Amino acid sequence: MSLESDGGGGAGAKRRRVDEQGAQRKELEAAPVVRTSALPDDLRRRILTRLPLKDAIRSGALAQGWRDLWKSRWADPTSCRAIHLLPGENPREVLETLESVPRRRLDRFSFVFENYKFRQPHLKRFFAYAAECRVEDLHVEVRGCNLHVEVRGCNIGGGSPIFHFPLSSPLLAHLSLRNMTLFDMYYKGARPFYFLESIHLHSVNSGVKFSKVMALCPRLHTLDLRCCGCSRDNMLYGAEACTPLSLRRITLAECNYGGIRLDLLPMPSLCSFRYSGRFVDSLFFLPKDATLTDLYICFSDREPIPQSLYYELDAVLPDDLSGLTVITICSNALKIASSLFNDRATHQWTKMNNLQSLRELQLLMLGMEMDNLANIYLFLKACHCSNLERLFVQLLATSDVPLEDLVEDVRVVLPEDVLANLRMVKVMNFNWRRFEVQLVSLLLRKATSLHKMLLVSPKLAPLHVPGVREADLFLLIEALTSGHIMVSNSDDPATQPFHSEVFIKV
């Protein structure tokens, strides 16, 4: 009995579909393939003009012919404009010359002025020009002059010119301001800046709430504030209930905010935080659920920090620091941590007790004190950073403290596995002081996997160091002779820490 059927289903229909697909595949294979890389350069540049700057740069991954093509996607003049208004120039004439040029998209617009004739209306015209050119990267800087600025009849910002977000380009992706004032976001009815990813402010006064900035910049992932200041109701204090923020990197350096409450904002993506400033005046508060991968803490207080405030360092940090891979910490913060480690009531200080993921540590020694070396040893012991691979130590370049006052007897014993994976050590401003020699000799003994140690010192030859044990000094001389230690009077740019920028002079 035959079961074969010519109907729409069954094996016959399947064979027909397979044959049809095969025929279609042959037709496609026979058709000529048009590759975008084969297009003329002018046409490919025209394609790139339709893309945002970052996407145009990423086009280099398509093929060799696309690499660096984005740099010439605009015809002459180039897609970057830089204007520097000097004291003797007439702002109106410069503006008229600029505005006489036909508008076209600009990747970057940099405007620097040091001109007493410059007024706020001039600045608005520059902003309007940048917005019409749909600028993606905007830099505005004031040098050496203060303007008399009035907004709604009130003099604000100490005479510094004002930046208005609503006047910005809708494609703005990177914003950099220096010596200016942020004032009035026109929050009600203001259009969002969907492309804005990074804001860098230096010496900027702000009367804008952080919540308003974030409401208009939903994709902001980098916020870098240096030497900025404003009142308690400022950019970084408090916020209305809002959706989780996309911020990943925050830098606060020498700002005057009187308390930075980042813990009041949802920041699940925050992975990098850098802080440099006075502990007493401007302590930060980080979100408890932040999962940081790199942390920079430098308390620049020249006077001793009250011991009664030591516990606040524990309170401001996230609950879980086990994901940290890079830490930069100053001697003031080391002293606080050492005190907490030694306090029996807080010996379970878990926030700094579990740094198993730590790969790089940088120590900033802001002063010469008796307990510096002990604090370093205790930090290495208590934090259980057995996977540490790179250690950088920034010593003070000069010191008025007599060498004999730096003599100390360290009784902290490091476990054998603490530095087992340490491969590279670099010590800056090494001056052959006793505690420096002791630190280096300890590292030579404990770091069994050490590949190289770099000592940057104005004194290349070993000096007689009073009070150092002969065994320690002999160990250094032996390592120098064998080439295990390299001494240089200049810094090698090839061996820089992850946090290569130090905000205060060491």
Tab-separated table of N, CA and C in Angstrom, residues 5-110:
chain	number	residue	atom	x	y	z
A	5	SER	N	1.754	10.966	-0.781
A	5	SER	CA	0.689	11.933	-1.047
A	5	SER	C	1.264	13.165	-1.708
A	6	ASP	N	0.490	13.786	-2.606
A	6	ASP	CA	0.897	15.036	-3.255
A	6	ASP	C	0.311	16.256	-2.571
A	7	GLY	N	-0.239	16.087	-1.374
A	7	GLY	CA	-0.861	17.206	-0.667
A	7	GLY	C	0.151	18.208	-0.175
A	8	GLY	N	-0.349	19.193	0.577
A	8	GLY	CA	0.516	20.284	1.064
A	8	GLY	C	1.458	19.858	2.154
A	9	GLY	N	1.211	18.693	2.832
A	9	GLY	CA	2.101	18.298	3.921
A	9	GLY	C	2.892	17.083	3.527
A	10	GLY	N	3.625	16.528	4.490
A	10	GLY	CA	4.363	15.309	4.270
A	10	GLY	C	5.737	15.538	3.691
A	11	ALA	N	6.371	14.384	3.308
A	11	ALA	CA	7.766	14.420	2.853
A	11	ALA	C	7.924	15.165	1.537
A	12	GLY	N	6.898	15.058	0.655
A	12	GLY	CA	7.001	15.739	-0.632
A	12	GLY	C	7.082	17.237	-0.476
A	13	ALA	N	6.272	17.782	0.417
A	13	ALA	CA	6.287	19.235	0.651
A	13	ALA	C	7.614	19.667	1.246
A	14	LYS	N	8.153	18.856	2.125
A	14	LYS	CA	9.449	19.197	2.730
A	14	LYS	C	10.541	19.225	1.679
A	15	ARG	N	10.502	18.213	0.739
A	15	ARG	CA	11.526	18.198	-0.303
A	15	ARG	C	11.437	19.432	-1.196
A	16	ARG	N	10.180	19.824	-1.521
A	16	ARG	CA	10.013	21.025	-2.347
A	16	ARG	C	10.568	22.259	-1.666
A	17	ARG	N	10.318	22.398	-0.338
A	17	ARG	CA	10.835	23.566	0.397
A	17	ARG	C	12.359	23.571	0.426
A	18	VAL	N	12.945	22.398	0.599
A	18	VAL	CA	14.400	22.301	0.606
A	18	VAL	C	14.967	22.686	-0.752
A	19	ASP	N	14.316	22.188	-1.836
A	19	ASP	CA	14.802	22.524	-3.172
A	19	ASP	C	14.683	24.022	-3.452
A	20	GLU	N	13.571	24.628	-3.008
A	20	GLU	CA	13.394	26.067	-3.217
A	20	GLU	C	14.440	26.876	-2.448
A	21	GLN	N	14.708	26.475	-1.198
A	21	GLN	CA	15.719	27.180	-0.411
A	21	GLN	C	17.096	27.041	-1.034
A	22	GLY	N	17.386	25.845	-1.563
A	22	GLY	CA	18.682	25.655	-2.215
A	22	GLY	C	18.837	26.541	-3.431
A	23	ALA	N	17.731	26.663	-4.207
A	23	ALA	CA	17.778	27.522	-5.394
A	23	ALA	C	17.978	28.979	-5.015
A	24	GLN	N	17.276	29.413	-3.958
A	24	GLN	CA	17.448	30.793	-3.500
A	24	GLN	C	18.867	31.045	-3.031
A	25	ARG	N	19.465	30.025	-2.353
A	25	ARG	CA	20.822	30.184	-1.861
A	25	ARG	C	21.807	30.315	-3.010
A	26	LYS	N	21.582	29.544	-4.078
A	26	LYS	CA	22.467	29.631	-5.236
A	26	LYS	C	22.367	30.990	-5.910
A	27	GLU	N	21.133	31.523	-5.963
A	27	GLU	CA	20.959	32.848	-6.561
A	27	GLU	C	21.696	33.911	-5.768
A	28	LEU	N	21.627	33.797	-4.421
A	28	LEU	CA	22.316	34.773	-3.570
A	28	LEU	C	23.819	34.658	-3.724
A	29	GLU	N	24.307	33.397	-3.831
A	29	GLU	CA	25.751	33.209	-3.981
A	29	GLU	C	26.236	33.731	-5.321
A	30	ALA	N	25.378	33.631	-6.336
A	30	ALA	CA	25.768	34.103	-7.660
A	30	ALA	C	25.714	35.618	-7.775
A	31	ALA	N	24.877	36.264	-6.955
A	31	ALA	CA	24.736	37.719	-7.018
A	31	ALA	C	26.010	38.393	-6.529
A	32	PRO	N	26.389	39.517	-7.111
A	32	PRO	CA	27.597	40.225	-6.671
A	32	PRO	C	27.419	40.770	-5.251
A	33	VAL	N	28.477	40.652	-4.437
A	33	VAL	CA	28.452	41.111	-3.056
A	33	VAL	C	28.961	42.556	-3.009
A	34	VAL	N	28.164	43.438	-2.447
A	34	VAL	CA	28.552	44.836	-2.307
A	34	VAL	C	29.041	45.065	-0.884
A	35	ARG	N	30.312	45.315	-0.705
A	35	ARG	CA	30.904	45.516	0.610
A	35	ARG	C	31.045	47.014	0.879
A	36	THR	N	30.712	47.408	2.098
A	36	THR	CA	30.797	48.837	2.446
A	36	THR	C	32.226	49.339	2.340
A	37	SER	N	33.206	48.455	2.586
A	37	SER	CA	34.605	48.891	2.513
A	37	SER	C	35.015	49.222	1.090
A	38	ALA	N	34.254	48.721	0.097
A	38	ALA	CA	34.583	49.003	-1.302
A	38	ALA	C	33.998	50.323	-1.782
A	39	LEU	N	33.176	50.953	-0.939
A	39	LEU	CA	32.591	52.230	-1.332
A	39	LEU	C	33.664	53.307	-1.405
A	40	PRO	N	33.470	54.321	-2.214
A	40	PRO	CA	34.434	55.427	-2.278
A	40	PRO	C	34.556	56.119	-0.916
A	41	ASP	N	35.730	56.694	-0.654
A	41	ASP	CA	35.968	57.352	0.635
A	41	ASP	C	34.964	58.469	0.890
A	42	ASP	N	34.628	59.235	-0.134
A	42	ASP	CA	33.685	60.339	0.058
A	42	ASP	C	32.330	59.831	0.525
A	43	LEU	N	31.874	58.705	-0.041
A	43	LEU	CA	30.582	58.157	0.345
A	43	LEU	C	30.627	57.604	1.770
A	44	ARG	N	31.747	56.967	2.109
A	44	ARG	CA	31.878	56.441	3.471
A	44	ARG	C	31.954	57.578	4.490
A	45	ARG	N	32.616	58.668	4.127
A	45	ARG	CA	32.655	59.826	5.033
A	45	ARG	C	31.259	60.399	5.224
A	46	ARG	N	30.454	60.394	4.148
A	46	ARG	CA	29.086	60.902	4.260
A	46	ARG	C	28.268	60.021	5.215
A	47	ILE	N	28.531	58.721	5.194
A	47	ILE	CA	27.863	57.822	6.141
A	47	ILE	C	28.259	58.180	7.569
A	48	LEU	N	29.524	58.451	7.769
A	48	LEU	CA	30.021	58.757	9.114
A	48	LEU	C	29.468	60.074	9.637
A	49	THR	N	29.143	61.010	8.740
A	49	THR	CA	28.590	62.283	9.208
A	49	THR	C	27.210	62.104	9.831
A	50	ARG	N	26.563	60.988	9.541
A	50	ARG	CA	25.237	60.717	10.111
A	50	ARG	C	25.313	60.084	11.491
A	51	LEU	N	26.513	59.731	11.914
A	51	LEU	CA	26.684	59.020	13.186
A	51	LEU	C	27.204	59.952	14.267
A	52	PRO	N	26.846	59.682	15.527
A	52	PRO	CA	27.503	60.386	16.630
A	52	PRO	C	29.000	60.090	16.636
A	53	LEU	N	29.775	60.940	17.295
A	53	LEU	CA	31.235	60.830	17.255
A	53	LEU	C	31.714	59.462	17.721
A	54	LYS	N	31.167	58.974	18.861
A	54	LYS	CA	31.677	57.701	19.398
A	54	LYS	C	31.385	56.544	18.444
A	55	ASP	N	30.216	56.568	17.770
A	55	ASP	CA	29.897	55.504	16.821
A	55	ASP	C	30.764	55.617	15.568
A	56	ALA	N	31.078	56.847	15.164
A	56	ALA	CA	31.966	57.030	14.017
A	56	ALA	C	33.357	56.476	14.314
A	57	ILE	N	33.834	56.673	15.537
A	57	ILE	CA	35.145	56.134	15.930
A	57	ILE	C	35.111	54.605	15.934
A	58	ARG	N	34.014	54.036	16.432
A	58	ARG	CA	33.902	52.578	16.497
A	58	ARG	C	33.859	51.929	15.118
A	59	SER	N	33.571	52.701	14.085
A	59	SER	CA	33.520	52.132	12.742
A	59	SER	C	34.869	51.575	12.310
A	60	GLY	N	35.937	51.975	12.997
A	60	GLY	CA	37.265	51.451	12.681
A	60	GLY	C	37.381	49.961	12.877
A	61	ALA	N	36.424	49.361	13.608
A	61	ALA	CA	36.453	47.913	13.831
A	61	ALA	C	35.911	47.140	12.633
A	62	LEU	N	35.284	47.821	11.674
A	62	LEU	CA	34.695	47.130	10.525
A	62	LEU	C	35.769	46.505	9.639
A	63	ALA	N	36.770	47.308	9.304
A	63	ALA	CA	37.836	46.833	8.425
A	63	ALA	C	38.974	47.842	8.469
A	64	GLN	N	40.114	47.445	7.890
A	64	GLN	CA	41.286	48.309	7.903
A	64	GLN	C	40.999	49.657	7.237
A	65	GLY	N	40.205	49.638	6.180
A	65	GLY	CA	39.944	50.866	5.441
A	65	GLY	C	39.117	51.890	6.194
A	66	TRP	N	38.451	51.464	7.274
A	66	TRP	CA	37.621	52.383	8.053
A	66	TRP	C	38.393	53.055	9.180
A	67	ARG	N	39.560	52.548	9.484
A	67	ARG	CA	40.308	53.084	10.610
A	67	ARG	C	40.711	54.534	10.361
A	68	ASP	N	40.452	55.370	11.320
A	68	ASP	CA	40.814	56.794	11.305
A	68	ASP	C	40.098	57.586	10.216
A	69	LEU	N	39.159	56.935	9.484
A	69	LEU	CA	38.423	57.678	8.463
A	69	LEU	C	37.519	58.733	9.093
A	70	TRP	N	37.099	58.474	10.341
A	70	TRP	CA	36.201	59.416	11.024
A	70	TRP	C	36.868	60.778	11.221
A	71	LYS	N	38.210	60.792	11.295
A	71	LYS	CA	38.910	62.061	11.529
A	71	LYS	C	38.720	63.047	10.376
A	72	SER	N	38.402	62.543	9.212
A	72	SER	CA	38.230	63.424	8.046
A	72	SER	C	36.801	63.391	7.526
A	73	ARG	N	35.837	63.051	8.411
A	73	ARG	CA	34.463	62.923	7.944
A	73	ARG	C	33.850	64.269	7.569
A	74	TRP	N	34.434	65.361	8.043
A	74	TRP	CA	33.956	66.683	7.646
A	74	TRP	C	34.982	67.314	6.709
A	75	ALA	N	34.504	68.015	5.724
A	75	ALA	CA	35.412	68.709	4.812
A	75	ALA	C	36.101	69.848	5.536
A	76	ASP	N	37.157	70.353	4.931
A	76	ASP	CA	37.908	71.468	5.521
A	76	ASP	C	36.992	72.678	5.684
A	77	PRO	N	36.988	73.408	6.798
A	77	PRO	CA	37.839	73.206	7.958
A	77	PRO	C	37.438	71.985	8.776
A	78	THR	N	38.303	71.559	9.617
A	78	THR	CA	38.100	70.303	10.330
A	78	THR	C	36.905	70.389	11.267
A	79	SER	N	36.556	69.229	11.842
A	79	SER	CA	35.375	69.156	12.697
A	79	SER	C	35.655	69.611	14.117
A	80	CYS	N	36.825	70.167	14.376
A	80	CYS	CA	37.155	70.677	15.707
A	80	CYS	C	37.492	72.158	15.600
A	81	ARG	N	36.835	72.971	16.415
A	81	ARG	CA	37.111	74.409	16.425
A	81	ARG	C	37.602	74.811	17.803
A	82	ALA	N	38.668	75.588	17.846
A	82	ALA	CA	39.223	76.084	19.102
A	82	ALA	C	39.387	77.598	18.987
A	83	ILE	N	38.781	78.314	19.923
A	83	ILE	CA	38.846	79.779	19.931
A	83	ILE	C	39.429	80.223	21.259
A	84	HIS	N	40.452	81.041	21.187
A	84	HIS	CA	41.091	81.599	22.381
A	84	HIS	C	41.005	83.120	22.278
A	85	LEU	N	40.139	83.703	23.087
A	85	LEU	CA	39.909	85.146	23.054
A	85	LEU	C	40.908	85.834	23.973
A	86	LEU	N	41.881	86.524	23.396
A	86	LEU	CA	42.953	87.172	24.149
A	86	LEU	C	42.497	88.541	24.660
A	87	PRO	N	43.240	89.096	25.640
A	87	PRO	CA	42.804	90.370	26.254
A	87	PRO	C	42.588	91.508	25.274
A	88	GLY	N	43.405	91.610	24.246
A	88	GLY	CA	43.307	92.759	23.348
A	88	GLY	C	42.286	92.626	22.247
A	89	GLU	N	41.615	91.496	22.136
A	89	GLU	CA	40.695	91.278	21.026
A	89	GLU	C	39.296	91.807	21.336
A	90	ASN	N	38.566	92.072	20.273
A	90	ASN	CA	37.197	92.560	20.402
A	90	ASN	C	36.243	91.365	20.320
A	91	PRO	N	35.528	91.042	21.393
A	91	PRO	CA	34.642	89.867	21.363
A	91	PRO	C	33.596	89.919	20.259
A	92	ARG	N	33.076	91.127	19.985
A	92	ARG	CA	32.032	91.241	18.973
A	92	ARG	C	32.577	90.895	17.590
A	93	GLU	N	33.781	91.340	17.289
A	93	GLU	CA	34.363	91.041	15.981
A	93	GLU	C	34.630	89.547	15.839
A	94	VAL	N	35.120	88.906	16.911
A	94	VAL	CA	35.376	87.465	16.861
A	94	VAL	C	34.069	86.710	16.634
A	95	LEU	N	33.017	87.140	17.315
A	95	LEU	CA	31.709	86.491	17.149
A	95	LEU	C	31.176	86.661	15.734
A	96	GLU	N	31.270	87.863	15.197
A	96	GLU	CA	30.760	88.109	13.851
A	96	GLU	C	31.510	87.277	12.821
A	97	THR	N	32.828	87.118	13.017
A	97	THR	CA	33.607	86.277	12.101
A	97	THR	C	33.172	84.825	12.206
A	98	LEU	N	32.954	84.365	13.428
A	98	LEU	CA	32.533	82.985	13.643
A	98	LEU	C	31.153	82.735	13.059
A	99	GLU	N	30.232	83.648	13.295
A	99	GLU	CA	28.855	83.466	12.837
A	99	GLU	C	28.698	83.629	11.334
A	100	SER	N	29.698	84.202	10.673
A	100	SER	CA	29.629	84.356	9.219
A	100	SER	C	29.893	83.048	8.489
A	101	VAL	N	30.448	82.072	9.202
A	101	VAL	CA	30.741	80.773	8.597
A	101	VAL	C	29.470	79.930	8.588
A	102	PRO	N	29.152	79.246	7.485
A	102	PRO	CA	27.947	78.398	7.451
A	102	PRO	C	27.980	77.344	8.553
A	103	ARG	N	26.826	77.088	9.124
A	103	ARG	CA	26.745	76.109	10.212
A	103	ARG	C	26.921	74.690	9.674
A	104	ARG	N	27.689	73.882	10.407
A	104	ARG	CA	27.848	72.476	10.101
A	104	ARG	C	28.147	71.758	11.412
A	105	ARG	N	27.965	70.472	11.417
A	105	ARG	CA	28.176	69.736	12.655
A	105	ARG	C	29.639	69.770	13.068
A	106	LEU	N	29.866	69.928	14.380
A	106	LEU	CA	31.211	69.933	14.947
A	106	LEU	C	31.321	68.813	15.976
A	107	ASP	N	32.446	68.101	15.919
A	107	ASP	CA	32.698	67.101	16.947
A	107	ASP	C	33.077	67.770	18.259
A	108	ARG	N	33.948	68.770	18.183
A	108	ARG	CA	34.466	69.416	19.391
A	108	ARG	C	34.532	70.920	19.192
A	109	PHE	N	34.142	71.650	20.225
A	109	PHE	CA	34.229	73.109	20.217
A	109	PHE	C	34.853	73.550	21.542
A	110	SER	N	36.029	74.160	21.458
A	110	SER	CA	36.745	74.631	22.644
A	110	SER	C	36.795	76.146	22.623
